[in-house]
mmCIF file of C-alpha atoms and ligand atoms in Angstrom:
data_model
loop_
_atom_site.group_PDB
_atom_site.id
_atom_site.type_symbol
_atom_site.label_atom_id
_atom_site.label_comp_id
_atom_site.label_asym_id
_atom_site.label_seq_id
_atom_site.Cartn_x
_atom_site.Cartn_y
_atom_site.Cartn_z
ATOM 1 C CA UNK A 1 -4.953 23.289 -6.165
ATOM 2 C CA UNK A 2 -3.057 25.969 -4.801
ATOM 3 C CA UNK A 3 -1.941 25.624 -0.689
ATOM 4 C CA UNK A 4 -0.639 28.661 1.307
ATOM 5 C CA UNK A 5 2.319 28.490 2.705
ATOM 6 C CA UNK A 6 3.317 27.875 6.047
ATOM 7 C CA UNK A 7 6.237 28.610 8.341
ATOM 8 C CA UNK A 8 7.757 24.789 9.470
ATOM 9 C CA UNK A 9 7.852 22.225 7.099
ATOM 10 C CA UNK A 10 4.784 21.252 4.591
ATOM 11 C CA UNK A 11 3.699 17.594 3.277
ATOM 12 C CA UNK A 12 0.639 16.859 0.973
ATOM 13 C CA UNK A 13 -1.060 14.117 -0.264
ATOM 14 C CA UNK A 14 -2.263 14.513 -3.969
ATOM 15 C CA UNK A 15 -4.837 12.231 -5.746
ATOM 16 C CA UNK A 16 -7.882 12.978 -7.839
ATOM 17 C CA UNK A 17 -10.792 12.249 -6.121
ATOM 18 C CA UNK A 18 -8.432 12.839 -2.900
ATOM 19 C CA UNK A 19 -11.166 13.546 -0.110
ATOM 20 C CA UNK A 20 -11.482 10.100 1.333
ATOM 21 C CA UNK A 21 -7.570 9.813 2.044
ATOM 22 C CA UNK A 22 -6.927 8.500 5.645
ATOM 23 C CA UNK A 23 -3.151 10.417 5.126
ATOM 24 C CA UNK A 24 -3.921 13.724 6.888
ATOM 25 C CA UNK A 25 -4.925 11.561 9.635
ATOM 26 C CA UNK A 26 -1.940 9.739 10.161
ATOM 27 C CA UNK A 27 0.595 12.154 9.500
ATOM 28 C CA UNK A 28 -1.728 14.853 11.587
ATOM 29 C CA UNK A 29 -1.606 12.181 14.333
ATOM 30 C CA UNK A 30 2.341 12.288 14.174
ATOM 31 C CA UNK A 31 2.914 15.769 13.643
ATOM 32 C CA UNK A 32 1.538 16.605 16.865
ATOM 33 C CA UNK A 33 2.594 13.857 18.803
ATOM 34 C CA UNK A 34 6.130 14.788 17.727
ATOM 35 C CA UNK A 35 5.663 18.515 18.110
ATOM 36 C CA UNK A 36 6.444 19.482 14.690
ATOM 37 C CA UNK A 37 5.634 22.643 12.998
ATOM 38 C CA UNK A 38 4.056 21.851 10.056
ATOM 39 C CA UNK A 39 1.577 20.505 7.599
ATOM 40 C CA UNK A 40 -0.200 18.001 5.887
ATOM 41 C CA UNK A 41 -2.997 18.482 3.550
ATOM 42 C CA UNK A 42 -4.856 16.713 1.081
ATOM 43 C CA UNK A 43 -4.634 18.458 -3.037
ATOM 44 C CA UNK A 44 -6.969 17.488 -5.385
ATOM 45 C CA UNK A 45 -5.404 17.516 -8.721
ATOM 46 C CA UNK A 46 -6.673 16.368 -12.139
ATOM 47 C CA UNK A 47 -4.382 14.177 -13.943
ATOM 48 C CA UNK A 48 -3.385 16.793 -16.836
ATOM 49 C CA UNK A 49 -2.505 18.591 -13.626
ATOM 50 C CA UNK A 50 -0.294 17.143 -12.316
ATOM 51 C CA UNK A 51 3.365 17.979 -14.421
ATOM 52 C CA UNK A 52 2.469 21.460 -12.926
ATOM 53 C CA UNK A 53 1.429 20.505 -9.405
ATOM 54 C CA UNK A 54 4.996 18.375 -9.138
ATOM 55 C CA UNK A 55 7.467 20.895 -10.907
ATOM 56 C CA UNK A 56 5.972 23.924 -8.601
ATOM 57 C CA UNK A 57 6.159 22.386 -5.064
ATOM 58 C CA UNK A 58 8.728 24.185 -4.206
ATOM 59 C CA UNK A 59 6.830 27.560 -4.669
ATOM 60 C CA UNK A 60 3.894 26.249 -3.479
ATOM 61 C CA UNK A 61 5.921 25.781 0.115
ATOM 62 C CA UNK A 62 6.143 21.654 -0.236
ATOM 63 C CA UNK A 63 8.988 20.090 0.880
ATOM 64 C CA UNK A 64 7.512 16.544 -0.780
ATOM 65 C CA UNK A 65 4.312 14.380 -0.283
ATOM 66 C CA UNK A 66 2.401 11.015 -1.006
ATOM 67 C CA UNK A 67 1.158 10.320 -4.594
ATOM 68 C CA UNK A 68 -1.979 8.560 -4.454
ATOM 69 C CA UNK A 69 -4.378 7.244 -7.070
ATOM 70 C CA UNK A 70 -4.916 7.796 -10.517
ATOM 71 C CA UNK A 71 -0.937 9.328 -10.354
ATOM 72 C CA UNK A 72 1.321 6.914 -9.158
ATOM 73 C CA UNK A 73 2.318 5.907 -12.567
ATOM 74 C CA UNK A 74 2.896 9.515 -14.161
ATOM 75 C CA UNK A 75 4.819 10.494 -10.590
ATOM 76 C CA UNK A 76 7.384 7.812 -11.339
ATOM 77 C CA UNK A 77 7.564 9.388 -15.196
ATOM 78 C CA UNK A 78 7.761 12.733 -13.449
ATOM 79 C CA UNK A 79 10.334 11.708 -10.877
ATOM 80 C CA UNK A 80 13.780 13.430 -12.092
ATOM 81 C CA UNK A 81 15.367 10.764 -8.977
ATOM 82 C CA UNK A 82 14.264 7.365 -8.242
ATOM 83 C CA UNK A 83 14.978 4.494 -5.864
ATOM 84 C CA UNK A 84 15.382 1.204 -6.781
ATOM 85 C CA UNK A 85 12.023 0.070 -5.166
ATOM 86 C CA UNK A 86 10.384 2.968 -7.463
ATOM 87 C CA UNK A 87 12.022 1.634 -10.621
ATOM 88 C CA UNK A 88 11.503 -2.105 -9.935
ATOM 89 C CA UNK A 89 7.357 -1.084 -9.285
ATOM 90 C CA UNK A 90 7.222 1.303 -12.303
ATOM 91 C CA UNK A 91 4.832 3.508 -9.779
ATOM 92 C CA UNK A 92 6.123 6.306 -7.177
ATOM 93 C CA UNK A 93 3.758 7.163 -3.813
ATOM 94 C CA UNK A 94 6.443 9.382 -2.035
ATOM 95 C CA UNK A 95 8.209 12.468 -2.925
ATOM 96 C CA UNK A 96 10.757 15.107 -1.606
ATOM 97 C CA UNK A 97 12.466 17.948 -3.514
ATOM 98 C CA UNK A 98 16.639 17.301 -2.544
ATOM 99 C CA UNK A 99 18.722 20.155 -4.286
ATOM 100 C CA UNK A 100 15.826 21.351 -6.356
ATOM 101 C CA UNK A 101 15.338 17.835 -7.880
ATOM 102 C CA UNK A 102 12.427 16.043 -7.339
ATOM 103 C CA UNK A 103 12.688 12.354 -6.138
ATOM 104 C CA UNK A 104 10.601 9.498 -6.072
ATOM 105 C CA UNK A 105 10.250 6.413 -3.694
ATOM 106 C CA UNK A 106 7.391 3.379 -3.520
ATOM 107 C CA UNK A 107 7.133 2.634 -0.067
ATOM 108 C CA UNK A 108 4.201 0.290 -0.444
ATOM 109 C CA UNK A 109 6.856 -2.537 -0.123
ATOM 110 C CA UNK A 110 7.977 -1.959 3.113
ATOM 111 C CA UNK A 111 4.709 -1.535 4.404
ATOM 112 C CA UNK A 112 3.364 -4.303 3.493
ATOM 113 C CA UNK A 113 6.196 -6.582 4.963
ATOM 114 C CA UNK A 114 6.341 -4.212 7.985
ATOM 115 C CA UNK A 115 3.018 -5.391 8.671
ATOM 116 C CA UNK A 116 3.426 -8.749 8.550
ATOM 117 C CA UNK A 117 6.677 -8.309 10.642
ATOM 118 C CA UNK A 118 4.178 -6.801 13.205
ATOM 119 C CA UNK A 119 1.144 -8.853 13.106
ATOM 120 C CA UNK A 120 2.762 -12.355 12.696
ATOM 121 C CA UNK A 121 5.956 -11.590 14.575
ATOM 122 C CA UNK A 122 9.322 -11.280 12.504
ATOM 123 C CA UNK A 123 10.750 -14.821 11.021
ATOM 124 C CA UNK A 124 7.121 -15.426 9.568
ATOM 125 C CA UNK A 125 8.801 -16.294 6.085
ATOM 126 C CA UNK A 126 10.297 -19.177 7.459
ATOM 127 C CA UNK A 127 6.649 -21.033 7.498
ATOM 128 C CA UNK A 128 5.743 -19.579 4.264
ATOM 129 C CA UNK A 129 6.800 -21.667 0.518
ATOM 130 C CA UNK A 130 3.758 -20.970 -1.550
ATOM 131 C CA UNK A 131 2.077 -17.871 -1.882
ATOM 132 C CA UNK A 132 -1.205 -16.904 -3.675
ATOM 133 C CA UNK A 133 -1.721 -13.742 -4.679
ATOM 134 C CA UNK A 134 -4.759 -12.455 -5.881
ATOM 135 C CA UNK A 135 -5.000 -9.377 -8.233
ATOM 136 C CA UNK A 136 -2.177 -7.828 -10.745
ATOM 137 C CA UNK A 137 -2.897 -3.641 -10.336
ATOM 138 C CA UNK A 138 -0.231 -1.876 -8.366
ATOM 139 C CA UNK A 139 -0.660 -3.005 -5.212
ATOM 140 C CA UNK A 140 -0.008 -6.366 -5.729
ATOM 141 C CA UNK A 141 3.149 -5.465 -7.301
ATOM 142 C CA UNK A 142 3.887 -4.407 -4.024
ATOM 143 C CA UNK A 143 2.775 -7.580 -2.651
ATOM 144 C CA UNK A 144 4.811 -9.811 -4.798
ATOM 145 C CA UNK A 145 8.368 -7.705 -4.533
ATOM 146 C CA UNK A 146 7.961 -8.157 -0.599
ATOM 147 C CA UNK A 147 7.439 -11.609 -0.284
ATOM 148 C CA UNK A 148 10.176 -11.953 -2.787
ATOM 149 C CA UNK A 149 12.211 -9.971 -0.813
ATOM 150 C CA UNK A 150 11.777 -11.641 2.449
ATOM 151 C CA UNK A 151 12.342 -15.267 0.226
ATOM 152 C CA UNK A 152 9.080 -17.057 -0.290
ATOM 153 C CA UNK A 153 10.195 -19.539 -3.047
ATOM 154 C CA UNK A 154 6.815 -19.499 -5.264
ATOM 155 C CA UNK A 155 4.225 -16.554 -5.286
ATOM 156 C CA UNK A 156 1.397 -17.810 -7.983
ATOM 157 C CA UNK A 157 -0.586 -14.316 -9.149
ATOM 158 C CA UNK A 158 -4.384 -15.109 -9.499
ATOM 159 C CA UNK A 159 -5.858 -12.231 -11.852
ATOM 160 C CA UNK A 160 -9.466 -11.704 -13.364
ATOM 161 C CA UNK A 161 -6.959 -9.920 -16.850
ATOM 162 C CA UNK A 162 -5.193 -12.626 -17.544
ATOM 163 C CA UNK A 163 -2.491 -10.523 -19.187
ATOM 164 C CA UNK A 164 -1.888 -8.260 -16.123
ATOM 165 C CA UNK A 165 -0.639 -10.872 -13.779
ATOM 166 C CA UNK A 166 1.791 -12.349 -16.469
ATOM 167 C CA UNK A 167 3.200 -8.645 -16.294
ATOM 168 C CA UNK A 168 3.807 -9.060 -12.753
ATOM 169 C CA UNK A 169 5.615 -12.460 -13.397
ATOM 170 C CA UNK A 170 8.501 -10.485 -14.625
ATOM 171 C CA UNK A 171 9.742 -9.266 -10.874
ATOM 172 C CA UNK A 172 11.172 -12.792 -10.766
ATOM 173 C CA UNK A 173 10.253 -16.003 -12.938
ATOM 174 C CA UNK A 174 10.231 -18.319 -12.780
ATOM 175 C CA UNK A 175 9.432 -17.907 -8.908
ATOM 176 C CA UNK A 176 6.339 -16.339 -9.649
ATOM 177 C CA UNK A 177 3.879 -17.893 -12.361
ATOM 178 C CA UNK A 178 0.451 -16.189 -13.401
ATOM 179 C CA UNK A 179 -2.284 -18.433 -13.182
ATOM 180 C CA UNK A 180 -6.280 -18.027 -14.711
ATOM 181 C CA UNK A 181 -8.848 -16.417 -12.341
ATOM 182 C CA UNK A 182 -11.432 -19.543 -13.286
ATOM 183 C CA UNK A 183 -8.832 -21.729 -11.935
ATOM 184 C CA UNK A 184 -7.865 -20.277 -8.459
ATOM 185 C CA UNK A 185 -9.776 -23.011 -6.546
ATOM 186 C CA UNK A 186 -7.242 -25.173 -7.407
ATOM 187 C CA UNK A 187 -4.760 -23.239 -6.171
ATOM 188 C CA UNK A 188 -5.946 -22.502 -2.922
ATOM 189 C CA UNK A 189 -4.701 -25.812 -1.289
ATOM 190 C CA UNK A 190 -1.401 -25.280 -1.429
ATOM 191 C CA UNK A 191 -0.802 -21.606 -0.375
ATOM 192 C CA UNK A 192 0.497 -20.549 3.094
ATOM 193 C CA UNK A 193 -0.260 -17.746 2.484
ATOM 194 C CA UNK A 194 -3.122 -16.161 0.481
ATOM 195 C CA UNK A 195 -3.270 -12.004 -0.199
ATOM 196 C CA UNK A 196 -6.348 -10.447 -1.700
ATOM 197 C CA UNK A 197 -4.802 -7.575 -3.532
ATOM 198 C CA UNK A 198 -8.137 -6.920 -5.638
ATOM 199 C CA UNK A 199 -10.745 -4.554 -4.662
ATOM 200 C CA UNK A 200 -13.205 -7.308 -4.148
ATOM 201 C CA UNK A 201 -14.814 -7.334 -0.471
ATOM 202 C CA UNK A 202 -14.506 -2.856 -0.340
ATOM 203 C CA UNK A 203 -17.563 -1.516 0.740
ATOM 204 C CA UNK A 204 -19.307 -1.215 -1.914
ATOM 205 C CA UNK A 205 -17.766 -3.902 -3.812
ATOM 206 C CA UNK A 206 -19.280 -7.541 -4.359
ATOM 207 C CA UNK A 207 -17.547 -10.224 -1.528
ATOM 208 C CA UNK A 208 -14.449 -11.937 -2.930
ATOM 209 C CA UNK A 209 -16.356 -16.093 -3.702
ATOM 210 C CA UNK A 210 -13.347 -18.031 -2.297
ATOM 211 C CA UNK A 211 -13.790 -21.677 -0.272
ATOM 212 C CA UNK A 212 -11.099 -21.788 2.227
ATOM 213 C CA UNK A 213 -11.708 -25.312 3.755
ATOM 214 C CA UNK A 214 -8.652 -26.800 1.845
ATOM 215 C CA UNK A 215 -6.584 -24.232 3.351
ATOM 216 C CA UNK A 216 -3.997 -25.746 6.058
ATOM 217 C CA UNK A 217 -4.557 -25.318 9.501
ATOM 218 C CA UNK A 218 -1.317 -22.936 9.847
ATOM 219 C CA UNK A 219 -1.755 -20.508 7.169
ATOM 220 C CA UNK A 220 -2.361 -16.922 6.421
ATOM 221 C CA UNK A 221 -4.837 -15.147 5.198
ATOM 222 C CA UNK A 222 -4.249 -10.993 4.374
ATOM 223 C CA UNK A 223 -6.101 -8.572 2.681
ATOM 224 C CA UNK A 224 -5.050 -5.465 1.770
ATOM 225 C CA UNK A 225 -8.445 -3.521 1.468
ATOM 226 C CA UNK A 226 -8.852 -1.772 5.210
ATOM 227 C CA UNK A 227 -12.841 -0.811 4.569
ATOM 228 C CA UNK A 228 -14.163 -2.654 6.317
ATOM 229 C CA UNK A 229 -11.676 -3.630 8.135
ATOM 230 C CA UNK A 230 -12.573 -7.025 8.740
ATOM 231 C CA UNK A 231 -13.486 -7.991 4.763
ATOM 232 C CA UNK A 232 -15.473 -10.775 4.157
ATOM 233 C CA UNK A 233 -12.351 -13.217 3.626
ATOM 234 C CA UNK A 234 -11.001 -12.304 6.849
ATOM 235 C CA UNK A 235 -13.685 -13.013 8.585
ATOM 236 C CA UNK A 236 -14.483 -16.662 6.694
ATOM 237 C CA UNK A 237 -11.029 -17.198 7.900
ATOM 238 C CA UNK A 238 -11.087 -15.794 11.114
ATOM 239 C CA UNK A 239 -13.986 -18.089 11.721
ATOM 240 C CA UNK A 240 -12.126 -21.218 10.197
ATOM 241 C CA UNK A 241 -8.939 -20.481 13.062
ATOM 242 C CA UNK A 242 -6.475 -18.974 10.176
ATOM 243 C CA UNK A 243 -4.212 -16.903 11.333
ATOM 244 C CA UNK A 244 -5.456 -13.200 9.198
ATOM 245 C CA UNK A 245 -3.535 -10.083 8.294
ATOM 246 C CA UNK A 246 -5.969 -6.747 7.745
ATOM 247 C CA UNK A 247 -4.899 -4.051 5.515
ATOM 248 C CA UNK A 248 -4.602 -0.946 7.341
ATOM 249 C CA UNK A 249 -1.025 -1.680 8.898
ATOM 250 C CA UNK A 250 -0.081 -1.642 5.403
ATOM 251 C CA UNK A 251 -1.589 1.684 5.020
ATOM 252 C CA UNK A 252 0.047 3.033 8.382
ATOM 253 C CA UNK A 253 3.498 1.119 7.587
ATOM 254 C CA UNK A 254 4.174 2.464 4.354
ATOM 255 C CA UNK A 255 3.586 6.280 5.483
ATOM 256 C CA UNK A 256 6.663 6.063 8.189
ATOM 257 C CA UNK A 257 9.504 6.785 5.379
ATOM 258 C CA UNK A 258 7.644 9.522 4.078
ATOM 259 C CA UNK A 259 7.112 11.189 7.429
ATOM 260 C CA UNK A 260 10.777 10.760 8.258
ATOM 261 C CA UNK A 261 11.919 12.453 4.775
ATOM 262 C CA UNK A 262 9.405 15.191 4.827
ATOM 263 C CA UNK A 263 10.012 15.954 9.085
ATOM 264 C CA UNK A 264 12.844 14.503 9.886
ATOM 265 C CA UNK A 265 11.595 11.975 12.605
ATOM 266 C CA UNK A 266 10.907 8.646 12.234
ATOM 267 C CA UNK A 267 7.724 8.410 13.539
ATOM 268 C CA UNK A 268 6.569 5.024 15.189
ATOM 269 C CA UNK A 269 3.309 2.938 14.354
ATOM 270 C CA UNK A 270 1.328 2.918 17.978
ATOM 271 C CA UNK A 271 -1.884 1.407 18.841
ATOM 272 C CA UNK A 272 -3.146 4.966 19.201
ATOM 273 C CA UNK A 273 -2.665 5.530 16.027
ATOM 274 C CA UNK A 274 -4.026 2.772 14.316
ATOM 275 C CA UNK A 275 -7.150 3.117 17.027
ATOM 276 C CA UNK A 276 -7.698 6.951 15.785
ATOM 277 C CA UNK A 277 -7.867 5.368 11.890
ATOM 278 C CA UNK A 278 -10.102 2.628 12.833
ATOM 279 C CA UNK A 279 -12.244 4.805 14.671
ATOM 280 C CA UNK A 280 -12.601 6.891 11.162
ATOM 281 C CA UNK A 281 -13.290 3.745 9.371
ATOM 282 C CA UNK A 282 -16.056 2.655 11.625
ATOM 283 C CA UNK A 283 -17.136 6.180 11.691
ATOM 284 C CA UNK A 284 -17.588 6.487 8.188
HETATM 285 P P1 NAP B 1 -5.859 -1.447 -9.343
HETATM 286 O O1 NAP B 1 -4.513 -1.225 -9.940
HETATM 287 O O2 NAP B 1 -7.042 -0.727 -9.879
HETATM 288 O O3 NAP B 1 -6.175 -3.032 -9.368
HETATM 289 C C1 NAP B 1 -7.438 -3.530 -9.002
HETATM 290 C C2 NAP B 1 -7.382 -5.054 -8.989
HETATM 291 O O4 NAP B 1 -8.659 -5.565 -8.597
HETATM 292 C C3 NAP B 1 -7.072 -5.657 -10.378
HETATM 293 O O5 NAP B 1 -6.312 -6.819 -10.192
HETATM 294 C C4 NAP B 1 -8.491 -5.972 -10.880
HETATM 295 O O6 NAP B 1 -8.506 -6.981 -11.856
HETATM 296 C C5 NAP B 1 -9.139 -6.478 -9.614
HETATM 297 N N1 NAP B 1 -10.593 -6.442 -9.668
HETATM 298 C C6 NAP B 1 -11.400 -5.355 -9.641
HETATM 299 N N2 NAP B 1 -12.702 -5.749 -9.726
HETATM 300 C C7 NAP B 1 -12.690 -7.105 -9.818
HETATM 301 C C8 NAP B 1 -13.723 -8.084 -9.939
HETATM 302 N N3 NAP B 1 -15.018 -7.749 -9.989
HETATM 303 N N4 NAP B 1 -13.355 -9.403 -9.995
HETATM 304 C C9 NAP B 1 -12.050 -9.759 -9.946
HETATM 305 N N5 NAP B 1 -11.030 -8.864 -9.841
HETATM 306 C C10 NAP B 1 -11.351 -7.552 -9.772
HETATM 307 O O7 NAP B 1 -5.838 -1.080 -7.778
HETATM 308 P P2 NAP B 1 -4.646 -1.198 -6.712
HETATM 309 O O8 NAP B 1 -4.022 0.138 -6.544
HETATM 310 O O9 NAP B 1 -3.796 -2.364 -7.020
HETATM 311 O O10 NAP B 1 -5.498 -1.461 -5.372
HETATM 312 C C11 NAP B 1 -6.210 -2.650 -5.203
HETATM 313 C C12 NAP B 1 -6.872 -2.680 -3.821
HETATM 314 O O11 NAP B 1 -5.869 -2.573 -2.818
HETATM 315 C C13 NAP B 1 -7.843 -1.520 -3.568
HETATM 316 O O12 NAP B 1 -8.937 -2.027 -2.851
HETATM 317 C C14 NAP B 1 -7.045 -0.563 -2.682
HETATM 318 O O13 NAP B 1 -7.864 0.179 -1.816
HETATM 319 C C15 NAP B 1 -6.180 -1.531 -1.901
HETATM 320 N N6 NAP B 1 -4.912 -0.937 -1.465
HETATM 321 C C16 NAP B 1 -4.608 -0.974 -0.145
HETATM 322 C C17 NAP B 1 -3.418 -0.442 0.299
HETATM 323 C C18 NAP B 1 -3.093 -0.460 1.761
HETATM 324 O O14 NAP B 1 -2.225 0.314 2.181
HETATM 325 N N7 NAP B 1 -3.718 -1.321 2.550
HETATM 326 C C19 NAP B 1 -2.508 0.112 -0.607
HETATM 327 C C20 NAP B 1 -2.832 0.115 -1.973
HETATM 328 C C21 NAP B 1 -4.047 -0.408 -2.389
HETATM 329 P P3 NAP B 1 -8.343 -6.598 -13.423
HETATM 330 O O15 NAP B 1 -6.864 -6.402 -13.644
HETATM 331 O O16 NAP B 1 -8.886 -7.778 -14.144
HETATM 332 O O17 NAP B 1 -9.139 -5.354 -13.654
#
């Protein structure tokens, strides 16, 4: 738990398991090709941990860091400063000490819609009414506040738990409606866009069971998990000629405002960089 402390400036990323995070790779990638003395390492912290781990970075030579899972929830309790994207997602996965206070951001916004901005080319929104959303966790709250932000004027949440996706319904009804997991078929039809938020179609996972063919010839299909990169539903759709939106420019996106806080550059998404991270993924 403990990291020494190095001369420069010093980022982490803390989760519990933590090993598998891609984060050291990207912000690695940056520090160097900004020439930036510093750090970024991974900290494996248990959850009763954590209070300690957050209230000692400082000492510990941290100038802030990503929050990853199982804390995102208890860094936004822990958070003595938040942002209004933190508060409105109930969940923090950025911090930074400012004046000995410890703030809190969600990024996880931003880079989802930065994403989109960069695979389907800005002024997407315009072609996009009805979104589907499948999955209520966190990252589909995520989801939902950027499509609201960028206007799409109905965003139906599709959730196994009921009760999680009428939570979600709360960023903005009656613009977004929860609707039962048995019934997403019927659903499917009218969505320009369709997100898989759950964790269905991971390695490891079973294949999210979806029939596309009612889709329209112009819409989207994104999914947020990145391993593999091409899930199962991207491929059915790359195969059907939808346009499809992987996850890992999520993942890449939403580490830029973090980067910028913690080193004071703000560092710019590349095909270099997202070609060292896929070559990780495909490497195992
Ligand atoms: P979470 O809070 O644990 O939510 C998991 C979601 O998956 C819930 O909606 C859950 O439904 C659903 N689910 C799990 N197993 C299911 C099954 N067998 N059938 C139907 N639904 C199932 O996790 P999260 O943080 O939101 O993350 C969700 C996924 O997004 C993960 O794969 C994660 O890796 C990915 N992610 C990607 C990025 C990125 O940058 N690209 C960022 C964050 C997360 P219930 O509510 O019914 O359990």
């Amino acid at each position: 738990m403990s990291a020494p402390v190095l001369p420069g400036a010093n980022a982490f990323v803390v989760g519990h398991p933590i090993k598998h995070s891609r984060s050291p790779l990207i912000h690695g990638h940056w520090l160097r090709r900004y020439g930036i003395v510093g750090s970024y390492k991974r900290v494996d912290v248990p959850p009763d941990g954590l209070p300690t781990f957050l209230n000692s970075l400082a000492e510990r030579g941290f100038r802030g860091g990503n929050v990853t899972i199982p804390h995102k929830e208890a860094a936004y309790r822990l958070a003595g400063e938040l942002t209004d994207r933190a508060r409105r997602l109930e969940a923090v996965n950025t911090v930074w000490l400012d004046d000995g206070r410890l703030h809190g951001d969600n990024t996880d916004i931003l880079g989802y819609v930065a994403h989109l901005d960069q695979t389907l080319g800005t002024g997407w929104e315009a072609g996009i009414d009805s979104a589907l959303v499948l999955g209520a966790g966190g990252a589909a709250r995520a989801v939902v506040a950027g499509l609201l932000d960028r206007g799409v004027g109905r965003i139906l949440v599709a959730n196994r738990t009921l009760a999680r996706a009428e939570e979600i319904v709360g960023l903005a009804p009656p613009r977004v409606a929860a609707v039962a997991w048995a019934d997403l078929g019927k659903h499917v039809a009218a969505a320009n866009l369709l997100v898989n938020t759950t964790s269905l179609g991971m390695a490891g996972q079973p294949p999210l069971a979806l029939d596309l063919r009612s889709m329209s010839a112009d819409a989207v299909v994104s999914d947020i998990v990145y391993v593999p990169l091409e899930t199962p539903l991207l491929a059915d759709a790359r195969r059907r000629h939808l346009r499809t939106v992987d996850g890992l420019g999520m993942l890449l996106h939403q580490a830029v405002p973090g980067f910028e806080r913690w080193f004071g550059v703000r560092p710019e998404v590349t095909a270099e960089l997202r070609a060292l991270v896929v070559a990780d993924i495909e490497g195992g």
